[in-house]
Structure formats: structure tokens, C-alpha cells
Coordinates of C-alpha atoms and ligand atoms in Angstrom, one line a residue:
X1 CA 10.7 20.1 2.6
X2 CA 11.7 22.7 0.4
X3 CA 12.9 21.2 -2.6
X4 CA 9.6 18.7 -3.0
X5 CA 7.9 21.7 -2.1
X6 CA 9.5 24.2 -4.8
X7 CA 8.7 21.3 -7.3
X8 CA 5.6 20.9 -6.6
X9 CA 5.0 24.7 -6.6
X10 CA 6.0 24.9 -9.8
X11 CA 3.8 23.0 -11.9
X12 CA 0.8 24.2 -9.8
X13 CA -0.4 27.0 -11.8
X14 CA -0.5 24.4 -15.0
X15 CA -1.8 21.6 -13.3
X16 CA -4.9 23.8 -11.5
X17 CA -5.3 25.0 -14.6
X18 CA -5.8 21.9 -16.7
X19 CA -7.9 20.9 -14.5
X20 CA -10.3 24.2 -14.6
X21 CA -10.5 24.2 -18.0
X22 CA -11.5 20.4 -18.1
X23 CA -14.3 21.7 -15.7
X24 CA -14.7 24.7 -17.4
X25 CA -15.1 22.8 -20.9
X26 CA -16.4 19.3 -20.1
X27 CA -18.0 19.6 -16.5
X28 CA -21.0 18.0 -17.8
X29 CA -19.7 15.2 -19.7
X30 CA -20.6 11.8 -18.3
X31 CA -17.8 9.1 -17.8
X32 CA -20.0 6.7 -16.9
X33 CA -23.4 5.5 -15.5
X34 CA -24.5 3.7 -12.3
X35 CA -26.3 0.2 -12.0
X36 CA -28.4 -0.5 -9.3
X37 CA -26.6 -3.5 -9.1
X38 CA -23.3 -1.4 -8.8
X39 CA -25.1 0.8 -5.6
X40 CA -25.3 -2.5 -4.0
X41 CA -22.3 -4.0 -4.7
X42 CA -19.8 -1.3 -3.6
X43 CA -19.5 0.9 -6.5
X44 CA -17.6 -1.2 -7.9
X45 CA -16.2 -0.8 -11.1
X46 CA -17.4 3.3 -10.7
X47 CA -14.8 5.9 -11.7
X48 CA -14.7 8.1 -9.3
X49 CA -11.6 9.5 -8.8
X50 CA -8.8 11.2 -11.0
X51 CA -5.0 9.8 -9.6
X52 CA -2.1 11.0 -11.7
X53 CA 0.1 9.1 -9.3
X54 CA -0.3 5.7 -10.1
X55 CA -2.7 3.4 -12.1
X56 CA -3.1 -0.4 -12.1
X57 CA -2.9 -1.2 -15.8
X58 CA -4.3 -4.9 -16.7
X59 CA -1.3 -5.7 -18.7
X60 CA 1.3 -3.7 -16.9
X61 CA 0.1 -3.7 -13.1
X62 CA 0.8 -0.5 -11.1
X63 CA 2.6 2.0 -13.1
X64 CA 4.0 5.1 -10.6
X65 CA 3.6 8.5 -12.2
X66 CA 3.7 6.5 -15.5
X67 CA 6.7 3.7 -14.6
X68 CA 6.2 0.3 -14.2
X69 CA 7.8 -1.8 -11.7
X70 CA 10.8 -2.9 -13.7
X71 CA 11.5 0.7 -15.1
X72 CA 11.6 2.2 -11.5
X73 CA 13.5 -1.0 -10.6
X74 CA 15.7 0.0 -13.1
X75 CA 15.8 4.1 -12.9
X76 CA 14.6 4.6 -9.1
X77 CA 18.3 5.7 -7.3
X78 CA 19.9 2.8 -4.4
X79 CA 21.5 2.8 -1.4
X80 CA 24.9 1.6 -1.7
X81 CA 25.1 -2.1 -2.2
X82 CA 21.9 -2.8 -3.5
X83 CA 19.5 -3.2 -6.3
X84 CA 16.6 -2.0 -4.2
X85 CA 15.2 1.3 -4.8
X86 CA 15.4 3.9 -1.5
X87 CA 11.8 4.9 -0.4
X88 CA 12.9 8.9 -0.1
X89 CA 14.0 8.3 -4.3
X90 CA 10.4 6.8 -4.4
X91 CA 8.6 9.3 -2.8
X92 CA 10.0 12.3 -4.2
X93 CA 8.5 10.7 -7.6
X94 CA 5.6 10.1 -5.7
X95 CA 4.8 13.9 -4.9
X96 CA 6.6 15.5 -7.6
X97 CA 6.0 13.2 -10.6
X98 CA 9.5 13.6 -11.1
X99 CA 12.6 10.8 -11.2
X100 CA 14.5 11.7 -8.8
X101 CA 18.8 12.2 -9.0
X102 CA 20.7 10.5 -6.4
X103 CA 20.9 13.9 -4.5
X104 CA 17.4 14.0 -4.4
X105 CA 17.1 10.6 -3.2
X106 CA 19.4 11.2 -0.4
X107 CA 18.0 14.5 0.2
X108 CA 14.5 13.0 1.1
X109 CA 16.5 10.7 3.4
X110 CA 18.1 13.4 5.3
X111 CA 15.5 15.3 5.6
X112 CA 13.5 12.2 7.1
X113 CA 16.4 10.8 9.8
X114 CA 16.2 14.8 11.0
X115 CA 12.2 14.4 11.6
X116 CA 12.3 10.9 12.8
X117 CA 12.4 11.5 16.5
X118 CA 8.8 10.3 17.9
X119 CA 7.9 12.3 21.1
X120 CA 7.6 10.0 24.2
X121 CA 3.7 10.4 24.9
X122 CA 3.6 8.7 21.6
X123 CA 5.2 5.1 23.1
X124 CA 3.5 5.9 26.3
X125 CA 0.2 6.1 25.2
X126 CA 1.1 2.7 23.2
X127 CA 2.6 1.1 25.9
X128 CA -0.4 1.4 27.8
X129 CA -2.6 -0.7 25.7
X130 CA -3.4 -4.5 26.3
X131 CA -0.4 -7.0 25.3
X132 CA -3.1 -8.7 23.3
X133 CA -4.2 -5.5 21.5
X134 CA -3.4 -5.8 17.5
X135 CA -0.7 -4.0 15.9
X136 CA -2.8 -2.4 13.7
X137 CA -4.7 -0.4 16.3
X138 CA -1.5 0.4 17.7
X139 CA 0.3 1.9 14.3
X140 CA -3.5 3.6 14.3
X141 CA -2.9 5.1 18.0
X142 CA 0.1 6.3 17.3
X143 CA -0.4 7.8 14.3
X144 CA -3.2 9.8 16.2
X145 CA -1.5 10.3 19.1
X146 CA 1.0 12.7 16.8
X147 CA -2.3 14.4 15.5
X148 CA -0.9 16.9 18.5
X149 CA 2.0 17.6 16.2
X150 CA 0.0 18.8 12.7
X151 CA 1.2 22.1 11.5
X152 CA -1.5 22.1 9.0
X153 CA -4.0 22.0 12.2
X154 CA -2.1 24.5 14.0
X155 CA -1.9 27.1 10.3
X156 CA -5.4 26.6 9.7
X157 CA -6.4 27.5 13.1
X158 CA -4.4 30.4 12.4
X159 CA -5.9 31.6 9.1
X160 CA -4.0 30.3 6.5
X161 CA -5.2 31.0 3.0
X162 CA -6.5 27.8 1.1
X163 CA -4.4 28.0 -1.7
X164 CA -1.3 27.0 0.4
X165 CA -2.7 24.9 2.4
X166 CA -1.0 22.0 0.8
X167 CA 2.1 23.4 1.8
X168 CA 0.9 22.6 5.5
X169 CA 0.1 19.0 4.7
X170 CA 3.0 18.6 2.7
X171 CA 5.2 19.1 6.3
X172 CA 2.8 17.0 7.9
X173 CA 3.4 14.3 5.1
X174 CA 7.5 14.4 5.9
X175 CA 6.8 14.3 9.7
X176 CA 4.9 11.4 9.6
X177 CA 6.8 9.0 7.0
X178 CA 9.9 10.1 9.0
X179 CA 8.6 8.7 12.0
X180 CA 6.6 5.7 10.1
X181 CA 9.8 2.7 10.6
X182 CA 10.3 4.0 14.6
X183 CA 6.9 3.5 15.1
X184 CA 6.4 0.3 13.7
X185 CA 9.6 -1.2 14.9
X186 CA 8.4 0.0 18.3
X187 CA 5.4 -1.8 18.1
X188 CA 7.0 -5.1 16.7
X189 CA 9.9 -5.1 19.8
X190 CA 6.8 -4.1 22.5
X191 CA 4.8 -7.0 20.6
X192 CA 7.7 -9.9 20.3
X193 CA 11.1 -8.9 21.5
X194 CA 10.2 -7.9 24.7
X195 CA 10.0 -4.6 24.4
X196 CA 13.7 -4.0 23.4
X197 CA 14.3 -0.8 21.7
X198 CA 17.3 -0.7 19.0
X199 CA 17.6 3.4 18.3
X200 CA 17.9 3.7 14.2
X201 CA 21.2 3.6 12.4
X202 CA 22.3 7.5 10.8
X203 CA 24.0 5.4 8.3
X204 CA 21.0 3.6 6.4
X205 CA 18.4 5.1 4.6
X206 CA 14.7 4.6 5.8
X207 CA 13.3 1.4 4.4
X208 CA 16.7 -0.4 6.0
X209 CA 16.7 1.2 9.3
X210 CA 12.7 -0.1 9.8
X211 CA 14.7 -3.8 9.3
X212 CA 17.4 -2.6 11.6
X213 CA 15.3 -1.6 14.5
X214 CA 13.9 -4.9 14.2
X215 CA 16.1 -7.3 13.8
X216 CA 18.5 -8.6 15.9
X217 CA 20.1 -10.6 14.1
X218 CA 21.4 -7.7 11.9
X219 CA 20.7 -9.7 8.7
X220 CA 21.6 -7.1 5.6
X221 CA 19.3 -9.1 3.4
X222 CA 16.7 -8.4 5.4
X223 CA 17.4 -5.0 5.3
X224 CA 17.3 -5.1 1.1
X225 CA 13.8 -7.2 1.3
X226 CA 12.3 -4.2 3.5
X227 CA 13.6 -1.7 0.5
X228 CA 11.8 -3.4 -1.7
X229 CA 9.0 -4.6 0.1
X230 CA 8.4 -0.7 1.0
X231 CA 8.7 0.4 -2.1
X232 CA 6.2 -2.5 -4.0
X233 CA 3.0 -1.9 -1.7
X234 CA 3.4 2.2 -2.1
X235 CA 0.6 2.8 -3.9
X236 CA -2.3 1.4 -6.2
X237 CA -4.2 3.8 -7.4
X238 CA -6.5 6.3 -5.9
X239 CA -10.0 4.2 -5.0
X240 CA -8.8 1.1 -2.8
X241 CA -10.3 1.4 0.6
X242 CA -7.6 3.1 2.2
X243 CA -6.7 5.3 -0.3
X244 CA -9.9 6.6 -1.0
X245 CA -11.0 6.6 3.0
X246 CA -8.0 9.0 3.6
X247 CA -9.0 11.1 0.6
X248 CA -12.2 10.9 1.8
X249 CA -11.6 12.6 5.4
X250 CA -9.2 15.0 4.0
X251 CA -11.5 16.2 2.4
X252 CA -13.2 17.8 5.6
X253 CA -9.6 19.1 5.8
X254 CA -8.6 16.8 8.6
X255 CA -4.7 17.1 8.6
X256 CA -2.9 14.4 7.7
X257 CA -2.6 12.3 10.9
X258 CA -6.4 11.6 11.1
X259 CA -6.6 11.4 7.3
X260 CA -4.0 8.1 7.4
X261 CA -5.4 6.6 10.7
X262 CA -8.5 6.6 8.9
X263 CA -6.9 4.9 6.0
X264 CA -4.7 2.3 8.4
X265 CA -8.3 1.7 10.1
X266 CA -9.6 0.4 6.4
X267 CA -6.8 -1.4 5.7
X268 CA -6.8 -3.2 8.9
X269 CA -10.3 -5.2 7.3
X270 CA -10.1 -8.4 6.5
X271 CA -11.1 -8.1 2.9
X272 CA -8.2 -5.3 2.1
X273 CA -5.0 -5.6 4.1
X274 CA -5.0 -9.8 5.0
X275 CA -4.5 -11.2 2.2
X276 CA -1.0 -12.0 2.8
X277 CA -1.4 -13.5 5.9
X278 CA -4.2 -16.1 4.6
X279 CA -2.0 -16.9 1.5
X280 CA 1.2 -17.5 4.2
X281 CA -1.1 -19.6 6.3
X282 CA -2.5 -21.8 3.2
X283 CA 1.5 -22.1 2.0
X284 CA 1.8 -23.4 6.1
X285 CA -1.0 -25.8 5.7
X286 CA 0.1 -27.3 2.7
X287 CA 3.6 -28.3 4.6
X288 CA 1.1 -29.4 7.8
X289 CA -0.8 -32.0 5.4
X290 CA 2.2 -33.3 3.8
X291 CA 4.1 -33.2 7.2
X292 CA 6.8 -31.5 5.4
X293 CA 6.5 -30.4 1.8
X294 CA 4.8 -32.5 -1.6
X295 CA 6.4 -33.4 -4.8
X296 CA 4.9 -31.6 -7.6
X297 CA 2.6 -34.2 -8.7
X298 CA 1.4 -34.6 -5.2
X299 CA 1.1 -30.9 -5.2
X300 CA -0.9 -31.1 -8.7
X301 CA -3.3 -33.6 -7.3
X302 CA -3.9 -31.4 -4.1
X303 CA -4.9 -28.1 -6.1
X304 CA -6.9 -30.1 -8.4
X305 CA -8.8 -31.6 -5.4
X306 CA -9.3 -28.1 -3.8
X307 CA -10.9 -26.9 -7.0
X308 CA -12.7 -29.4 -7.5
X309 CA -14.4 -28.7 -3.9
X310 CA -14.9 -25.0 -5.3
X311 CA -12.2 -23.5 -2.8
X312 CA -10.6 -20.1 -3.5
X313 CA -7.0 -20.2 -3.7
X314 CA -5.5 -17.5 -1.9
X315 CA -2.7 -15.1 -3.9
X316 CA -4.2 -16.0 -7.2
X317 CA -6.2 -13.8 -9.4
X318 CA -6.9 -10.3 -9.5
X319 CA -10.2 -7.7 -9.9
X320 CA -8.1 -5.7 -12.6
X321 CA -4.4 -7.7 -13.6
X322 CA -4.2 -9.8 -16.3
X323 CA -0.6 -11.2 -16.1
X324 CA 1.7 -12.0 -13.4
X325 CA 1.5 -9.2 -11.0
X326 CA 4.9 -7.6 -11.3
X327 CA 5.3 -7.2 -7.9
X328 CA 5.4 -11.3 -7.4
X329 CA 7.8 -11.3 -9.9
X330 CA 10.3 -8.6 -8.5
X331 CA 10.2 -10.8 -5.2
X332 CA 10.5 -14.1 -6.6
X333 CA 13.8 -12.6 -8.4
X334 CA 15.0 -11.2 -5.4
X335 CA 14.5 -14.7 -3.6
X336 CA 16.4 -16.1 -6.1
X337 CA 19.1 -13.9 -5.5
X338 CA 19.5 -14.5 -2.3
X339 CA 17.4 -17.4 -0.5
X340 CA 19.1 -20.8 -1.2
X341 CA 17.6 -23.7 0.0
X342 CA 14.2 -22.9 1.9
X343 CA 11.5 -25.3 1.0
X344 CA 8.8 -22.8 1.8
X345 CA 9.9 -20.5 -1.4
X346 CA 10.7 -23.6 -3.2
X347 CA 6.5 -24.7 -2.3
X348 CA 5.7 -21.0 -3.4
X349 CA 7.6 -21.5 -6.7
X350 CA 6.3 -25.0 -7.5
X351 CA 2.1 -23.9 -6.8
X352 CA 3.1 -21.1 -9.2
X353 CA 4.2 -23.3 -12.1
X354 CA 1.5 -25.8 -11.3
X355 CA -1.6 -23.6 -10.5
X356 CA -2.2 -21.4 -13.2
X357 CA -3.0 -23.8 -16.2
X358 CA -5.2 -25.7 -13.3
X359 CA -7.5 -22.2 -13.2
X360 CA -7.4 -21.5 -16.3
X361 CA -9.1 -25.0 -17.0
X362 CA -11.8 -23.8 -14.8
X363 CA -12.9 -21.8 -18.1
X364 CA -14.7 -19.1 -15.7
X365 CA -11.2 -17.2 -13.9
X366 CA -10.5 -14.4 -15.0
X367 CA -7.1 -13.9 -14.4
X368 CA -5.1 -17.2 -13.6
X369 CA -1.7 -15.7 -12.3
X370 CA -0.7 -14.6 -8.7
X371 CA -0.6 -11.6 -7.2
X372 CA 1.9 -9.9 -4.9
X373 CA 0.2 -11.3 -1.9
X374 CA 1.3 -15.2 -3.3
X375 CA 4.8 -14.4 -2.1
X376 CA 4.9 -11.5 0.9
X377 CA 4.2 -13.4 3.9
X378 CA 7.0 -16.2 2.8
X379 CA 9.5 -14.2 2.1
X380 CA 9.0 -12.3 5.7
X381 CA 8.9 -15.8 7.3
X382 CA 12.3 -16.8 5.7
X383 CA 14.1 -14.1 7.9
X384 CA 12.5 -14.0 11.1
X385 CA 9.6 -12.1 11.1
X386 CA 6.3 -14.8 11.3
X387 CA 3.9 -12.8 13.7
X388 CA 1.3 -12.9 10.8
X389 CA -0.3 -10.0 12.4
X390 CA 2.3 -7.6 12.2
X391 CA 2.3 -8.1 8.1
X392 CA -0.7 -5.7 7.7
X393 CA 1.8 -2.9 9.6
X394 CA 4.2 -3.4 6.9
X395 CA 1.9 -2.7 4.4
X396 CA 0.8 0.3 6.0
X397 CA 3.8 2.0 6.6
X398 CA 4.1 1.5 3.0
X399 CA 1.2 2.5 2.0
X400 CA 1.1 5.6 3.6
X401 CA 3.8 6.6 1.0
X402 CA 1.4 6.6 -1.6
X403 CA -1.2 7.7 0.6
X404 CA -0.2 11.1 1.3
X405 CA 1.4 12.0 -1.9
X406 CA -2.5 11.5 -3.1
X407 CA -3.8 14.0 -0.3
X408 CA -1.0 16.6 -0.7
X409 CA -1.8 16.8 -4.2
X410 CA -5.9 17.4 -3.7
X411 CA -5.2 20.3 -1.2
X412 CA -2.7 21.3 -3.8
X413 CA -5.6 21.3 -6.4
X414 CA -8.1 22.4 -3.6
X415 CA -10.5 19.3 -3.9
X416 CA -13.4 20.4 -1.7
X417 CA -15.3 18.1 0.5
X418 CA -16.5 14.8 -1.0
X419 CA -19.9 14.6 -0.8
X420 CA -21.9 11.8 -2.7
X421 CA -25.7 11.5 -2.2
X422 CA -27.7 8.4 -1.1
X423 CA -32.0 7.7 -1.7
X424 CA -33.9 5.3 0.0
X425 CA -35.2 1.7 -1.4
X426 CA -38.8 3.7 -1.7
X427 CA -36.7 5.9 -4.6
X428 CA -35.1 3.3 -6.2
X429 CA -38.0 1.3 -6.7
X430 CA -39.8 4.4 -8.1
X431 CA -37.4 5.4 -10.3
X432 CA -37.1 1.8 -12.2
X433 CA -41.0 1.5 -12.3
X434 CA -41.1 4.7 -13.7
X435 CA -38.6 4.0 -16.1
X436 CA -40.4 0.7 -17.0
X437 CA -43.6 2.8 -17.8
X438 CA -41.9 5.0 -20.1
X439 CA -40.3 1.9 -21.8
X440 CA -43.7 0.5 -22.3
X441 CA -42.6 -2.6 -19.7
X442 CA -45.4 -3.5 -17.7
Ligands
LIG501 C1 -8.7 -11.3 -6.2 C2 -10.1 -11.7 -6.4 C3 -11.0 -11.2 -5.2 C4 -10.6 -11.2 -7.7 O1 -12.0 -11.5 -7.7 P1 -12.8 -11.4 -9.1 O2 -12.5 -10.1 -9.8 O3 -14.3 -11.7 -8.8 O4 -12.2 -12.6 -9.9 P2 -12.7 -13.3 -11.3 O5 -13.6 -12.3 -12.1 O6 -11.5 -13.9 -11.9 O7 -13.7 -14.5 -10.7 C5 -14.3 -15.3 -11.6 C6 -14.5 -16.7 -11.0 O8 -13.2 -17.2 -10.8 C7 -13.1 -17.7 -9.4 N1 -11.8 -17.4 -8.9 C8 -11.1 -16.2 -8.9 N2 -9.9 -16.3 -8.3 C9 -9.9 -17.6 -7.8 C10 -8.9 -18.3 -7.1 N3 -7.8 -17.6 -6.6 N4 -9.1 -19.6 -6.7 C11 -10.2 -20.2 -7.2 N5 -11.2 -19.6 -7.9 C12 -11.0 -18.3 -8.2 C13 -14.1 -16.8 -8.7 O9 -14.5 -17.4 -7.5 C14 -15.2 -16.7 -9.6 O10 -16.0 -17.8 -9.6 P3 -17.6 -17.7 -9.6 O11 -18.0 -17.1 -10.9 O12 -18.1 -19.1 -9.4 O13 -18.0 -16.8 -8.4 C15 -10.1 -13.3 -6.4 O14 -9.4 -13.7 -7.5 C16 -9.7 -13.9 -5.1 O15 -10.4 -13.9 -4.1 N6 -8.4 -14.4 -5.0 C17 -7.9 -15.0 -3.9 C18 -7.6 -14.0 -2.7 C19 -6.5 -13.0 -3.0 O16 -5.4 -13.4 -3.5 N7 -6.7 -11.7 -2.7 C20 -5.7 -10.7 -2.9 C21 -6.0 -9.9 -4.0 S1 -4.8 -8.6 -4.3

């Protein structure tokens, strides 16, 4: 798209630049060390990647190219008749660091509803499948199944010189988002509505028109809840599994269709993309046990007794946030706005006022307050959409925002191919009793 692409172009030389000399200068300077404990426990904790597109700040949660939620609430350009930001705003900030006008905005859109036509081998080779087959391994599929469409596969086989290679992924990047909320509404109507097919709506932009295709109901609200839904699970950071699996394999310069199957594939895990399906299903559970829904000193009593039995409460805490995840609270507002009277949001509402000072009596949490997955799954349940395993698909198309923006941007600064180095146990155990004999340890 040319006027991402211009942008993008333009801070290049500076940006490859800074970079070099940082190289240049301080290639040798360590940011940090490695525990044996942290080789075994997933790296975690290990820097090892530079994102300049967003960062999870303890005290701020995700900030976007520098925002925070509430400033891009505030500054990100809407669609008419709403306070939710439009996802081709958001992803022009996404790839260009820039805030978008309104004509950008809506420039990004355009360009999108003229890509957005997905080629019929695509549903074919969907259709296929097993009825029982998960969603997620059909937005994977599909995703693939356009591989046959990369113009960065087709340039390179070509020739194309290195330094625009970005360029290539860059188109590949619009295709794909363009045809992200067809795809996943033609997985949800094949899944659960009988495989009816609703053809998108010119006149909304692309976060509405995934609600649109779904819904038949034609519930506006909806619509604004997919906005914003879409635009709070973008991005965070650089080294989550499926950011840093699809950085990983782009790497190898695999376009961008295998790059963000690989990525859907880690987020598909339990222990990444679930989690707001389990805290749904523990909200559900509550209601079951109480057939119908507890008074807040019957809730109190519950969560103390689940403590006390050392049980993890879903949608609270967090490995980095330190406050109420911002993203809860954006959704929380917007249920207040416009959800009057469902006793599943009210439950949501009452284990947040009642939960937290319940942790932080535990003495030993870290962080006490709830995270974005404490509210997702209810809010999709209030209009319609309670097939708990379709809720990973919306955080993918999602993600895949943020996703490529990161993976544009290290062709652009020609990353080359990852390639960290493992030993053996025999090494490991050398190298510490070696370093125990130089310390005098016996
Ligand atoms: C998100 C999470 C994995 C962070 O883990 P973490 O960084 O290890 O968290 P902490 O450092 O605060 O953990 C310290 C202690 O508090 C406990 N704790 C943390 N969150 C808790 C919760 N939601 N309910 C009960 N206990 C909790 C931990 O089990 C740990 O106890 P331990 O020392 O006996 O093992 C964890 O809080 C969790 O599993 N939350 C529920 C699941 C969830 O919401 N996941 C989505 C995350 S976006």
C-alpha cells in the first residue's frame, strides 16, 4: 500500500542506521546473563528481542508505538457512531509508528475491502475438513492455503534485492489482514450457523464487517465490541510465543502466510491463547454452583474457600502488569455503556471488587488485579457468540495485526536468520564444575 509503504520508506535510512551504529559501537555490550535455571524454564525473563512497536509496561500495560490504551482510545480515528478505534487507523500506527488522520484511517480500510476477496480453493480446502476439526486449525489452513498467493515468494524467486524485500512482505501483510474477518466468519458460519455465508458490508470498516458476517441478528453493538476487541489483543510486545514463533520463521524468509500460521499454531496452545475460555468457563461454574448467581458475601466466602484449597483463579494476575490491565478496564467501560442488566457482567464486576484484596492477603501474589482475559469471554457470551472454541480465532485475527507489523519491520531492517545455540547436559554440568573449581567450591 503505497502510502504505509512511502512512510515506512522514509524513516528507513535513519532507523538502519541507528541500529548499525548501535552494532557498530556497542555490539559487544552485554544486556544481560543466562541462569541455568532460566535455560530450563523457557528463557524466561531473557531479552531477546528489540520491538519498537509495542511494550508491556508494569504500570502502564501495552503501550503501541509509545500510547497507552486510553491515549489511542482517545487519539486513534472511529468509524462514524462510535468510540471504538478502526483497526486500519490502528494498523497504520502499527507499521508506521505514526497516528494516523482520519484519511489515513479510511485509507487502510479501502485499501483492505479491495483485497478482501478470498479465492474459493481457500473455503474448499476448509470445507473439506472434519465438522469436529477446531477452528484454530482451520484459520491455520487457510491462512496456508493463500501461501499460493505471496508476492514476496513469487519476487524472491525472481531475484529481488534484499533491501526491498520488505516491500514484498509489506503487500503480503495487506492481503492477508484484508482477508483475516472473511475467513474467520467463514469458519464461524461453517462451524455454528450451518454454513450460511453473509458477503461483507462496503459500508463498515473491517473490525465491524468480521461482526457483520457473523451475526445474524445484525446487533450494532456487537459490531462496536469487535472494534474494540480487535484493536485491544493487537499486539504485546515482541517475545510472546506467537510473536516471536512468526519472527522466528521469517527469519528463514518464509513469506508471511507461513510466518502467521506458524504463529496462529502457538497461539492455539493451551498455556498462550485459552485463557479466556477457562476464565469464561470458571465465571459459568460459579452460576452452576449457585444455580443462578451469589450475593457478594456468598461470593467472598467462595473465593476465600478456593484459596484456601491453593486454586489458581483464572483472569487474575500477570508475569509483568502491576495494576489493572487496561484492557479489562476499557471493556468493563464499554459494558457499562451499553449492557444493562446481564447477571454474568454483573458476577464479573462483583469477583473484581471482591478478589483482589482476597490475593493480596495471600502475601506471596504478585500482582493482585485482573487481566484482559477476566472479561473477554463474557462479554462475547452476552451477544451470541458462546462456542468457547472459536475465542482463540478472535484473538488471532487480532493478533496478526501486530504480528506482521513486527515482521515487516525486521525485513525492513534486514534481520537475518535467528539462530541461537544449544549444549548438552554433559556441557552444562562441566561448565558449573569448572566454574566451582575456579571459585575454590569443592
Ligand atoms: C498470569 C500468571 C501465569 C502469572 O504467573 P506468575 O508471574 O508466576 O505470578 P506471580 O509471580 O504473581 O505468582 C506468585 C504466586 O502467586 C500465585 N498466583 C498468581 N496468580 C494467581 C491467581 N490468579 N490465583 C491464585 N494464585 C495466584 C502463584 O500461584 C504463585 O504461587 P506459588 O509461589 O505458590 O507458586 C498467573 O497469575 C496465573 O496463572 N493467573 C491465572 C491465569 C490467567 O489469568 N492467565 C492469563 C494471563 S494473561
Amino acid at each position: 500500500m503505497k502510502i504505509i509503504e512511502e512512510r515506512i520508506a522514509a524513516q528507513l535510512p535513519l532507523w538502519r542506521e541507528r541500529v548499525n551504529h548501535l552494532r557498530g559501537k556497542s555490539g559487544d555490550f552485554k544486556v544481560c546473563d543466562v541462569t541455568v535455571s532460566q535455560i530450563y524454564s523457557g528463557i524466561r525473563g531473557v531479552q531477546i528481542q528489540v520491538s519498537d512497536i509495542s511494550y508491556v509496561d508494569p504500570k502502564e500495560g501495552i503501550r503501541i508505538r509509545g500510547f497507552t490504551i486510553d491515549e489511542l482510545m482517545q487519539e486513534l480515528p472511529k468509524a462514524r457512531d462510535t468510540k471504538n478505534p478502526m483497526a486500519g487507523g490502528l494498523y497504520f500506527l502499527l507499521l508506521t509508528g505514526d497516528l494516523p488522520s482520519q484519511a489515513e484511517a479510511m485509507a487502510v480500510e479501502e485499501e483492505w475491502q479491495h483485497r478482501c476477496l478470498i479465492p474459493t480453493y481457500v473455503f474448499n480446502s476448509i470445507r473439506r475438513m472434519p465438522p469436529d476439526t477446531h477452528p484454530m486449525t482451520l484459520l491455520s489452513m487457510g491462512i496456508m492455503a493463500l501461501q499460493r498467493e505471496s508476492v514476496f515468494a513469487r519476487k524472491y524467486a525472481e531475484g529481488a534485492n534484499k533491501q526491498d524485500h520488505w516491500r514484498f512482505y509489506l503487500e503480503d501483510a495487506m492481503n492477508l489482514t484484508a482477508k483475516l474477518p472473511g475467513l474467520a466468519a467463514f469458519i464461524y458460519n461453517l462451524r455454528y450457523q450451518d454454513g450460511i455465508y453473509i458477503p461483507p458490508n462496503p459500508d463498515l470498516d473491517w473490525g465491524a464487517n468480521f461482526g457483520y458476517m457473523i451475526d445474524r441478528l445484525k446487533d450494532p453493538d456487537y459490531y462496536d465490541l469487535c472494534r474494540l476487541f480487535f484493536f485491544l489483543h493487537s499486539d504485546h510486545e515482541g517475545a510472546n510465543v506467537s510473536a516471536h514463533t512468526s519472527h522466528l520463521v521469517s527469519s528463514a524468509l518464509s513469506d508471511v502466510y507461513l510466518s502467521c500460521s506458524a504463529g496462529i499454531n502457538g497461539l492455539a496452545g493451551p498455556l498462550h491463547g485459552l485463557a479466556n475460555q477457562e476464565c469464561l468457563k470458571w465465571l459459568l461454574d460459579i452460576r452452576d454452583q449457585f444455580n443462578g448467581y451469589p450475593t457478594q458475601p456468598q461470593l467472598e466466602q467462595y473465593l476465600r474457600s478456593l484459596l484456601a484449597n491453593g486454586e489458581m483463579i483464572p483472569g487474575y494476575g500477570h508475569a509483568v502488569l502491576r495494576i489493572t490491565d487496561p484492557r479489562f478496564t476499557a471493556q468493563l467501560n464499554f459494558a457499562h455503556e451499553n449492557i444493562k442488566d446481564d447477571p454474568l457482567i454483573d458476577l464479573v464486576e462483583m469477583v473484581y471488587n471482591t478478589l483482589p484484596p482476597l490475593l493480596m492477603e495471600k502475601g506471596k501474589v504478585n500482582n493482585p488485579w485482573p487481566n484482559v482475559d477476566a472479561i473477554n469471554g463474557a462479554l462475547q457470551y452476552h451477544y451470541g457468540v458462546t462456542q468457547f472454541d472459536f475465542y482463540t480465532v478472535l484473538f488471532g485475527i487480532s493478533r496478526i495485526l501486530g504480528i506482521t507489523a513486527h515482521i515487516v519491520w525486521a525485513r525492513a531492517l534486514l534481520k537475518p536468520i535467528e539462530r541461537p545455540k544449544s549444549l548438552t547436559t554433559d556441557m552444562l554440568e562441566a561448565m558449573v564444575t569448572q566454574n566451582e573449581k575456579a571459585n575454590g567450591v569443592n
